[in-house]
Coordinates of C-alpha atoms in Angstrom, one line a residue:
M1 CA 113.6 156.5 143.3
I2 CA 112.4 152.9 142.9
K3 CA 108.6 152.8 143.5
A4 CA 109.0 149.5 145.5
F5 CA 110.9 151.5 148.2
E6 CA 109.0 154.7 148.2
N7 CA 107.7 154.2 151.7
L8 CA 111.2 153.4 153.2
E9 CA 113.8 155.7 154.5
V10 CA 117.4 155.6 155.6
W11 CA 118.4 158.1 158.3
F12 CA 121.5 160.2 158.1
V13 CA 123.1 161.3 161.4
T14 CA 126.1 163.6 161.6
G15 CA 128.5 163.5 164.6
A16 CA 130.0 166.6 166.0
Q17 CA 130.4 168.4 169.4
L18 CA 129.9 171.8 170.9
L19 CA 133.6 172.3 171.6
Y20 CA 134.0 174.5 168.5
G21 CA 131.0 176.6 169.2
G22 CA 127.5 177.1 167.7
D23 CA 128.7 178.6 164.5
A24 CA 130.7 175.5 163.7
V25 CA 127.7 173.3 164.4
T26 CA 125.7 175.4 162.1
Q27 CA 128.2 174.9 159.3
V28 CA 128.3 171.2 160.0
D29 CA 124.5 171.1 159.7
G30 CA 124.6 173.0 156.4
H31 CA 127.2 170.7 154.9
S32 CA 125.2 167.6 156.0
K33 CA 122.1 168.9 154.3
K34 CA 123.9 169.5 151.1
M35 CA 125.4 166.0 151.2
V36 CA 122.0 164.4 151.8
D37 CA 120.4 166.4 149.0
G38 CA 123.3 165.4 146.8
L39 CA 122.9 161.7 147.6
N40 CA 119.2 161.8 146.9
E41 CA 119.6 163.7 143.7
S42 CA 122.4 161.4 142.3
G43 CA 119.9 158.9 141.0
N44 CA 122.1 156.1 142.4
L45 CA 120.2 155.4 145.7
P46 CA 117.0 153.3 145.6
I47 CA 115.9 154.5 149.1
K48 CA 115.5 158.1 150.2
V49 CA 118.1 159.4 152.7
V50 CA 116.6 161.6 155.4
Y51 CA 118.8 164.0 157.4
K52 CA 118.1 163.7 161.1
G53 CA 120.4 166.4 162.3
T54 CA 123.7 166.7 164.1
A55 CA 124.3 164.7 167.3
N56 CA 126.4 166.7 169.8
S57 CA 125.7 164.7 173.0
S58 CA 124.9 161.2 174.3
K59 CA 121.3 162.2 174.9
E60 CA 120.9 163.4 171.3
V61 CA 122.3 160.1 170.0
V62 CA 120.0 158.1 172.2
D63 CA 117.0 160.1 171.1
I64 CA 117.7 159.7 167.4
F65 CA 118.5 156.0 167.6
S66 CA 115.4 155.4 169.8
A67 CA 113.3 157.1 167.2
A68 CA 114.9 155.1 164.4
N69 CA 114.1 151.8 166.2
N70 CA 110.4 152.8 166.5
D71 CA 109.9 154.2 163.0
K72 CA 108.7 151.5 160.6
K73 CA 109.8 153.5 157.6
C74 CA 113.4 153.7 158.7
V75 CA 115.3 150.6 157.6
G76 CA 118.8 151.7 158.4
V77 CA 121.0 154.5 159.8
I78 CA 124.0 156.2 158.2
T79 CA 126.5 157.9 160.5
W80 CA 129.2 160.3 159.6
M81 CA 131.6 162.3 161.8
H82 CA 132.1 165.7 160.3
T83 CA 134.3 166.9 163.1
F84 CA 135.9 165.1 166.1
S85 CA 132.9 163.5 167.8
P86 CA 134.1 161.9 171.1
A87 CA 133.0 158.3 170.8
K88 CA 131.9 157.7 174.4
M89 CA 128.9 159.9 173.6
W90 CA 127.7 157.2 171.1
I91 CA 127.9 154.3 173.6
H92 CA 124.3 154.3 174.9
G93 CA 122.8 155.0 171.5
L94 CA 124.8 152.1 169.9
Q95 CA 123.7 149.8 172.8
I96 CA 120.0 150.3 171.9
L97 CA 120.2 150.6 168.1
H98 CA 118.4 147.7 166.4
K99 CA 118.4 149.0 162.8
P100 CA 121.3 148.2 160.4
L101 CA 124.2 150.7 160.6
L102 CA 126.4 152.1 157.9
H103 CA 129.5 154.2 158.8
L104 CA 130.3 156.6 156.0
H105 CA 134.0 157.7 156.1
T106 CA 134.0 160.7 153.9
Q107 CA 134.5 164.5 154.0
F108 CA 132.4 167.4 152.8
N109 CA 135.1 168.8 150.5
A110 CA 136.9 166.5 148.1
E111 CA 140.4 168.1 148.1
I112 CA 142.4 170.0 150.6
P113 CA 142.3 173.8 149.9
W114 CA 146.1 174.0 150.0
N115 CA 146.4 177.8 149.7
D116 CA 143.6 178.7 152.1
I117 CA 143.6 175.9 154.8
D118 CA 143.9 177.3 158.3
M119 CA 143.2 176.2 161.9
D120 CA 139.5 177.1 161.6
F121 CA 139.2 174.8 158.6
M122 CA 141.1 172.0 160.4
N123 CA 138.9 172.3 163.5
L124 CA 135.7 172.0 161.4
N125 CA 136.7 169.4 158.9
Q126 CA 138.0 166.5 161.0
S127 CA 136.4 163.4 159.5
A128 CA 139.8 161.9 159.3
H129 CA 139.9 162.2 163.1
G130 CA 136.3 161.8 164.1
D131 CA 135.6 158.7 161.9
R132 CA 138.5 156.8 163.5
E133 CA 137.2 157.7 167.0
F134 CA 133.8 156.5 166.0
G135 CA 135.1 153.4 164.3
H136 CA 137.0 152.5 167.5
I137 CA 134.0 152.5 169.7
V138 CA 131.9 150.6 167.2
S139 CA 134.6 147.9 166.9
R140 CA 135.2 147.8 170.7
M141 CA 131.4 147.3 171.2
R142 CA 131.3 144.6 168.5
V143 CA 128.5 146.4 166.7
R144 CA 127.9 145.0 163.3
R145 CA 128.0 147.6 160.5
K146 CA 129.0 148.3 157.0
L147 CA 131.9 150.7 156.4
V148 CA 131.9 152.7 153.1
V149 CA 135.1 154.8 152.4
G150 CA 135.1 157.4 149.7
H151 CA 133.9 160.9 148.8
W152 CA 130.2 161.2 149.0
Q153 CA 129.9 162.6 145.4
E154 CA 131.7 159.7 143.8
E155 CA 129.5 157.2 142.0
S156 CA 131.4 154.3 143.4
T157 CA 130.8 155.5 147.0
Q158 CA 127.1 156.0 146.2
K159 CA 126.8 152.5 144.7
H160 CA 128.2 150.9 147.9
I161 CA 125.5 152.8 149.8
A162 CA 122.9 151.6 147.3
V163 CA 123.8 148.0 147.8
W164 CA 123.5 148.3 151.6
E165 CA 120.1 150.2 151.2
R166 CA 118.7 147.3 149.2
V167 CA 119.9 144.8 151.7
C168 CA 118.3 146.9 154.5
A169 CA 115.0 146.7 152.6
G170 CA 115.3 143.0 152.4
W171 CA 116.2 142.7 156.0
A172 CA 113.3 144.9 157.1
D173 CA 110.9 142.8 155.0
S174 CA 112.2 139.5 156.6
Q175 CA 111.6 140.7 160.2
D176 CA 107.9 140.0 159.9
M177 CA 108.1 137.2 157.3
L178 CA 105.5 134.4 157.5
I179 CA 106.2 131.3 155.5
L180 CA 103.4 128.8 155.1
R181 CA 104.3 125.2 154.7
F182 CA 101.5 123.5 152.7
G183 CA 102.0 120.0 153.9
D184 CA 105.1 118.8 155.7
Q185 CA 108.7 118.4 154.9
M186 CA 109.7 115.7 152.4
N187 CA 110.5 112.7 154.5
N188 CA 114.0 112.2 155.8
V189 CA 115.5 115.2 154.0
A190 CA 118.0 117.0 156.3
V191 CA 119.5 120.0 154.5
T192 CA 116.2 121.8 153.8
D193 CA 115.0 121.5 157.4
G194 CA 116.3 123.4 160.4
D195 CA 115.6 125.0 163.7
K196 CA 112.6 127.3 163.2
V197 CA 112.8 128.9 166.6
A198 CA 116.4 129.9 166.0
A199 CA 115.5 131.1 162.5
E200 CA 112.9 133.5 164.0
Q201 CA 115.4 134.7 166.6
V202 CA 118.2 135.3 164.1
L203 CA 116.6 135.9 160.7
G204 CA 113.0 137.0 161.5
Y205 CA 111.4 134.1 159.7
H206 CA 108.2 132.7 161.2
V207 CA 107.2 129.3 159.7
D208 CA 103.7 127.8 160.1
Y209 CA 102.5 124.4 159.1
C210 CA 99.3 124.6 157.1
P211 CA 97.5 121.4 156.2
F212 CA 96.6 121.3 152.5
N213 CA 93.0 120.6 153.4
E214 CA 92.9 124.2 154.7
V215 CA 93.9 125.4 151.2
M216 CA 90.9 123.5 150.0
E217 CA 88.6 125.8 152.0
Y218 CA 89.8 128.6 149.8
F219 CA 89.7 126.5 146.7
N220 CA 86.0 125.8 147.2
K221 CA 85.3 129.6 147.4
I222 CA 87.0 130.5 144.1
E223 CA 84.4 131.5 141.5
D224 CA 84.5 130.0 138.0
K225 CA 84.4 133.4 136.4
D226 CA 87.6 134.4 138.1
V227 CA 89.2 131.2 136.9
D228 CA 88.1 131.8 133.4
A229 CA 89.6 135.3 133.5
L230 CA 92.9 134.0 134.7
V231 CA 93.0 131.3 132.0
E232 CA 92.6 134.0 129.4
T233 CA 95.5 135.9 131.0
Y234 CA 97.6 132.8 130.6
F235 CA 96.8 132.6 126.9
K236 CA 97.6 136.3 126.4
E237 CA 100.9 136.3 128.3
Y238 CA 102.4 133.0 127.2
D239 CA 103.1 131.2 123.9
H240 CA 101.0 128.0 123.7
D241 CA 99.4 125.5 121.4
A242 CA 96.0 126.4 120.1
E243 CA 94.5 123.1 121.4
L244 CA 94.9 124.4 125.0
E245 CA 92.1 126.9 124.2
D246 CA 89.6 124.2 123.3
K247 CA 87.2 124.5 126.2
S248 CA 85.8 121.0 125.5
S249 CA 89.2 119.4 125.8
E250 CA 90.9 117.7 128.7
A251 CA 93.9 119.9 128.1
Y252 CA 91.8 123.0 128.7
R253 CA 90.5 121.5 131.9
K254 CA 94.0 120.9 133.2
V255 CA 95.0 124.5 132.5
W256 CA 91.8 125.6 134.2
N257 CA 92.6 123.5 137.2
A258 CA 96.1 125.1 137.4
A259 CA 94.5 128.6 137.3
K260 CA 92.1 127.7 140.2
A261 CA 95.1 126.4 142.1
E262 CA 96.9 129.7 141.7
L263 CA 93.8 131.7 142.8
S264 CA 93.4 129.4 145.9
I265 CA 97.0 129.7 147.0
R266 CA 97.1 133.5 146.4
A267 CA 93.9 133.8 148.5
I268 CA 95.2 131.9 151.5
L269 CA 98.6 133.8 151.4
E270 CA 96.8 137.1 151.3
A271 CA 94.4 136.1 154.1
K272 CA 97.2 135.1 156.4
G273 CA 99.6 137.8 155.4
A274 CA 102.2 135.3 154.3
K275 CA 105.2 136.3 152.2
G276 CA 106.2 132.8 151.0
F277 CA 105.2 129.2 151.0
T278 CA 106.4 125.7 150.4
T279 CA 104.7 122.7 148.8
N280 CA 105.2 118.9 149.0
F281 CA 104.1 116.6 146.2
D282 CA 103.1 114.0 148.8
D283 CA 100.4 116.2 150.3
L284 CA 97.8 117.8 148.0
G285 CA 94.7 117.4 150.2
D286 CA 92.1 114.7 150.6
A287 CA 89.8 115.6 147.7
D288 CA 89.3 112.9 145.2
I289 CA 89.9 114.8 142.0
E290 CA 89.2 111.8 139.8
A291 CA 85.8 111.1 141.4
T292 CA 84.6 114.7 142.1
G293 CA 86.5 116.8 139.6
M294 CA 87.3 119.1 142.6
G295 CA 90.7 119.7 144.1
F296 CA 94.4 119.8 143.1
D297 CA 95.1 117.3 140.3
Q298 CA 98.8 117.7 140.7
I299 CA 101.4 119.8 142.5
P300 CA 100.7 123.5 141.7
G301 CA 103.7 124.2 139.6
L302 CA 102.3 127.0 137.4
A303 CA 101.0 128.7 140.5
S304 CA 104.3 128.6 142.2
Q305 CA 106.1 130.0 139.1
R306 CA 103.7 132.9 138.8
L307 CA 103.6 133.7 142.5
M308 CA 107.4 133.8 142.6
A309 CA 107.3 136.4 139.9
E310 CA 105.0 138.5 142.0
G311 CA 107.4 138.3 144.9
Y312 CA 106.2 135.4 147.0
G313 CA 109.0 133.2 148.4
F314 CA 108.9 129.6 147.3
G315 CA 110.7 126.4 148.3
G316 CA 110.1 122.9 147.1
E317 CA 109.5 119.9 149.4
G318 CA 108.9 122.0 152.5
D319 CA 112.2 124.0 152.1
W320 CA 111.2 127.1 154.1
K321 CA 114.7 128.6 154.4
T322 CA 115.0 128.9 150.6
A323 CA 111.5 130.2 150.3
A324 CA 112.4 133.0 152.8
L325 CA 115.7 133.7 151.1
Y326 CA 114.1 134.0 147.7
R327 CA 111.6 136.5 149.0
T328 CA 114.5 138.5 150.4
I329 CA 116.3 138.4 147.0
W330 CA 113.1 139.5 145.3
V331 CA 112.8 142.5 147.6
M332 CA 116.4 143.5 147.3
T333 CA 116.3 143.4 143.5
Q334 CA 113.2 145.5 142.9
G335 CA 113.8 147.8 140.0
L336 CA 116.8 145.8 138.7
P337 CA 116.4 144.2 135.3
N338 CA 117.4 140.6 135.2
G339 CA 115.4 138.5 137.6
C340 CA 115.7 135.8 140.3
S341 CA 114.4 132.3 141.0
F342 CA 114.3 129.3 143.2
L343 CA 116.4 126.6 141.6
E344 CA 117.6 123.1 142.3
D345 CA 120.8 121.3 141.3
Y346 CA 119.2 118.8 138.9
T347 CA 122.0 116.9 137.0
L348 CA 125.6 117.2 136.1
N349 CA 127.3 117.8 132.7
F350 CA 131.0 116.8 132.6
N351 CA 132.6 118.5 129.7
G352 CA 136.1 119.6 130.6
E353 CA 136.3 123.4 131.2
Q354 CA 132.6 123.7 130.3
S355 CA 131.5 121.2 133.0
S356 CA 128.3 122.6 134.4
I357 CA 125.1 121.9 136.5
L358 CA 121.6 121.8 135.0
Q359 CA 119.4 123.8 137.3
S360 CA 115.6 123.2 137.3
H361 CA 112.9 121.6 139.4
M362 CA 109.9 119.5 138.6
L363 CA 107.9 122.6 137.7
E364 CA 108.8 125.5 139.9
V365 CA 111.3 127.9 138.2
C366 CA 110.4 131.6 138.2
P367 CA 109.8 133.1 134.7
L368 CA 111.7 136.3 135.7
I369 CA 114.9 134.6 134.6
A370 CA 113.5 133.5 131.2
A371 CA 115.6 134.4 128.1
S372 CA 112.4 134.8 126.0
K373 CA 108.7 134.6 126.4
P374 CA 107.8 131.4 128.4
R375 CA 105.7 128.8 126.8
L376 CA 102.6 127.4 128.6
E377 CA 102.6 123.6 128.1
L378 CA 100.9 120.6 129.5
H379 CA 102.9 117.4 130.3
Y380 CA 102.7 114.3 132.4
L381 CA 104.3 114.5 135.9
G382 CA 105.0 111.1 137.3
I383 CA 106.1 112.0 140.9
G384 CA 104.1 112.0 144.1
Y385 CA 101.0 110.1 144.7
R386 CA 99.0 112.0 142.0
K387 CA 100.5 111.2 138.7
S388 CA 98.9 113.2 135.9
Q389 CA 99.4 115.9 133.3
T390 CA 99.8 119.4 134.6
A391 CA 100.5 122.9 133.3
R392 CA 103.8 124.6 133.6
L393 CA 105.9 127.4 132.0
V394 CA 108.7 126.0 129.9
F395 CA 111.8 128.2 129.1
T396 CA 115.5 128.4 129.4
S397 CA 117.3 131.1 131.4
K398 CA 119.3 134.1 130.2
E399 CA 123.0 133.8 129.7
G400 CA 125.2 135.8 131.9
K401 CA 126.8 136.1 135.3
G402 CA 124.8 135.6 138.5
V403 CA 125.0 134.6 142.1
T404 CA 123.2 131.8 144.0
A405 CA 122.9 131.5 147.7
T406 CA 121.6 129.2 150.4
V407 CA 121.2 129.2 154.2
V408 CA 121.9 126.0 156.1
D409 CA 121.5 125.2 159.8
M410 CA 124.8 124.0 161.2
G411 CA 123.4 123.3 164.6
N412 CA 125.2 126.1 166.5
R413 CA 124.7 128.7 163.8
F414 CA 123.2 129.6 160.4
R415 CA 125.7 129.5 157.5
L416 CA 125.1 131.6 154.3
I417 CA 126.9 130.0 151.3
V418 CA 127.2 132.1 148.2
N419 CA 128.5 131.0 144.8
D420 CA 129.1 133.2 141.7
V421 CA 128.0 131.3 138.6
E422 CA 128.1 131.8 134.8
C423 CA 124.8 130.9 133.1
I424 CA 125.6 129.4 129.7
K425 CA 123.4 128.4 126.7
P426 CA 122.0 124.9 127.1
K427 CA 121.3 122.4 124.4
P428 CA 117.6 121.6 123.6
L429 CA 115.7 119.3 126.1
P430 CA 113.0 117.8 123.8
K431 CA 112.1 115.1 126.4
L432 CA 112.5 117.2 129.5
P433 CA 109.8 119.9 129.3
V434 CA 110.7 122.0 132.2
A435 CA 112.1 125.5 132.9
S436 CA 115.9 125.3 133.4
A437 CA 119.2 127.1 133.7
L438 CA 122.7 125.7 132.9
W439 CA 125.5 127.2 134.9
I440 CA 129.2 126.8 135.6
P441 CA 129.9 127.4 139.3
Q442 CA 132.9 129.7 139.7
P443 CA 135.8 129.6 139.6
N444 CA 135.2 126.3 137.8
F445 CA 133.1 123.2 138.3
E446 CA 135.5 121.3 140.4
I447 CA 136.3 124.0 142.9
G448 CA 132.8 125.6 142.9
A449 CA 130.8 122.4 143.4
G450 CA 133.5 121.0 145.7
C451 CA 133.5 124.0 148.1
W452 CA 129.7 124.1 148.1
I453 CA 129.6 120.5 149.2
Y454 CA 132.4 120.9 151.8
A455 CA 130.4 123.8 153.3
G456 CA 127.3 121.6 153.5
G457 CA 125.3 123.6 151.0
T458 CA 121.8 122.6 149.9
H459 CA 120.6 121.1 146.6
H460 CA 118.2 124.1 146.5
S461 CA 119.3 127.7 146.2
A462 CA 118.0 131.2 145.6
F463 CA 119.5 132.8 142.4
S464 CA 119.8 136.3 141.0
Y465 CA 121.5 137.9 138.0
D466 CA 121.5 141.3 139.7
L467 CA 123.1 140.6 143.1
T468 CA 126.8 140.3 143.8
D469 CA 128.9 139.0 146.7
E470 CA 128.7 142.5 148.3
Y471 CA 124.9 142.2 148.9
W472 CA 125.3 138.9 150.7
Q473 CA 128.3 140.1 152.8
D474 CA 126.1 143.0 153.9
F475 CA 123.2 140.7 154.6
A476 CA 125.3 138.3 156.7
E477 CA 126.8 141.3 158.6
I478 CA 123.4 142.6 159.5
A479 CA 122.0 139.2 160.4
G480 CA 125.2 138.2 162.3
I481 CA 125.6 134.9 160.6
E482 CA 128.5 133.1 159.0
C483 CA 129.1 133.9 155.3
L484 CA 131.2 131.8 152.9
L485 CA 131.9 133.2 149.4
I486 CA 132.8 130.9 146.5
N487 CA 134.0 133.0 143.6
K488 CA 136.8 133.5 141.0
D489 CA 139.4 133.8 143.7
T490 CA 138.5 130.7 145.7
K491 CA 141.1 128.0 146.2
I492 CA 139.8 124.8 147.7
D493 CA 142.6 124.3 150.2
E494 CA 142.2 127.9 151.6
F495 CA 138.4 127.4 151.7
R496 CA 138.7 124.2 153.8
K497 CA 141.0 126.1 156.2
E498 CA 138.4 128.9 156.4
L499 CA 135.8 126.2 157.3
R500 CA 138.0 124.9 160.1
F501 CA 138.9 128.4 161.5
N502 CA 135.2 129.3 161.4
E503 CA 134.3 126.2 163.3
V504 CA 136.7 127.1 166.1
Y505 CA 135.5 130.7 166.2
Y506 CA 131.9 129.8 166.5
M507 CA 132.6 127.1 169.1
L508 CA 134.6 129.5 171.2
N509 CA 132.0 132.3 170.7
K510 CA 129.2 130.0 171.9
A511 CA 131.3 128.9 174.9
L512 CA 131.9 132.5 175.9
L513 CA 128.2 133.5 175.8

């Protein structure tokens, strides 16, 4: 089991009834325990499944679901109908359930015992019957859920459950997510802003403005010895020029300042219990760094890179939605090997079938996606009101398939836009010393970029090598938000029709509420 999820549980509830007598229920219970043990022992599920018994009445369903709502370790509920479980007994429980739901359509035995099957076997093993009854009431009640169809011992079935479990962990984490905005939004930018009240209602994000001068209160409490120790960590972990270690040089002072910035931001995030943050290069506090030698001499890019690697969400220029989404990706991908990052569409490369988009940012790209050991470098940054040299990690991303996602506020709903991408090897950037990725949006540049723009997607996104469309479909289903997928099967005319149909659906839905 993944250590990151060791304090989480998914509850397993089996549906049955007392029509067939107590002996039948005892057999159902025994089968259910074996199934749960088998799922946990498979090695394919990142979160432990806990069997919570067989529900045989409306009261039992309500009691189990009430307990699930109130148990902080429980991040989701799996239901399975071993026998015919009359669906009206699930109504009250489904009405109160606030945790994500997965309906597993399976059967204890894999194959029909053709030579031995009798009426007793038929009465006991009625998942084909019971799961349809349960599925009807869930659909009639418009309860959002994931449906997994397949035998519980099959790896493919277990992997679908595993995807949902990871999404449940990310969803649970987002329900008390505090994002601190250090400084305000970049002036006049629309796509990275949005309705923060609606975001808290729908997605769980709480966003607080935090003036950068408040960060300075923590900055002033950081001890030099702790800064010195962090600088030594930089030199051990990253390739760098020897001159950076000359303590009498201006270069060393710049690296030292970057380390103090990192310690300051980490301190305020920990003090406030925040899971993510944003920065803005137009607001770095009032301290006069040139006159006093105290304060942030430039936007804290190195700090943002390293804090992302630790799991803090980050968004540039006040982009709180991408900061929150990155945090969710980081949670969902714990224990997976390839990494994730905040990224920005930087510039385009038109090259026929290899036409691509250079992904980067001024400084803030997470080293978890680096193809090789990042290099600590010092370069001039001429943006914002403090123009100076500053430290950053420079690298290029791994090659391979990935998926990038963004959430936009459409006024009457949140829209999740997801694009599969192919990261390819870039050419050297000798005069652009930043961390970067180069990718071809799927199914190709024209359709991928075009659909993203038609959908109103941001120039920022949260990227992962390890996630797939399935994760984002599950996330959108749990959140109850619109989800648009752009992948190898996307056709631009059909995508535009989907946008129009969705607009009608959400307008009607709003009118009916």
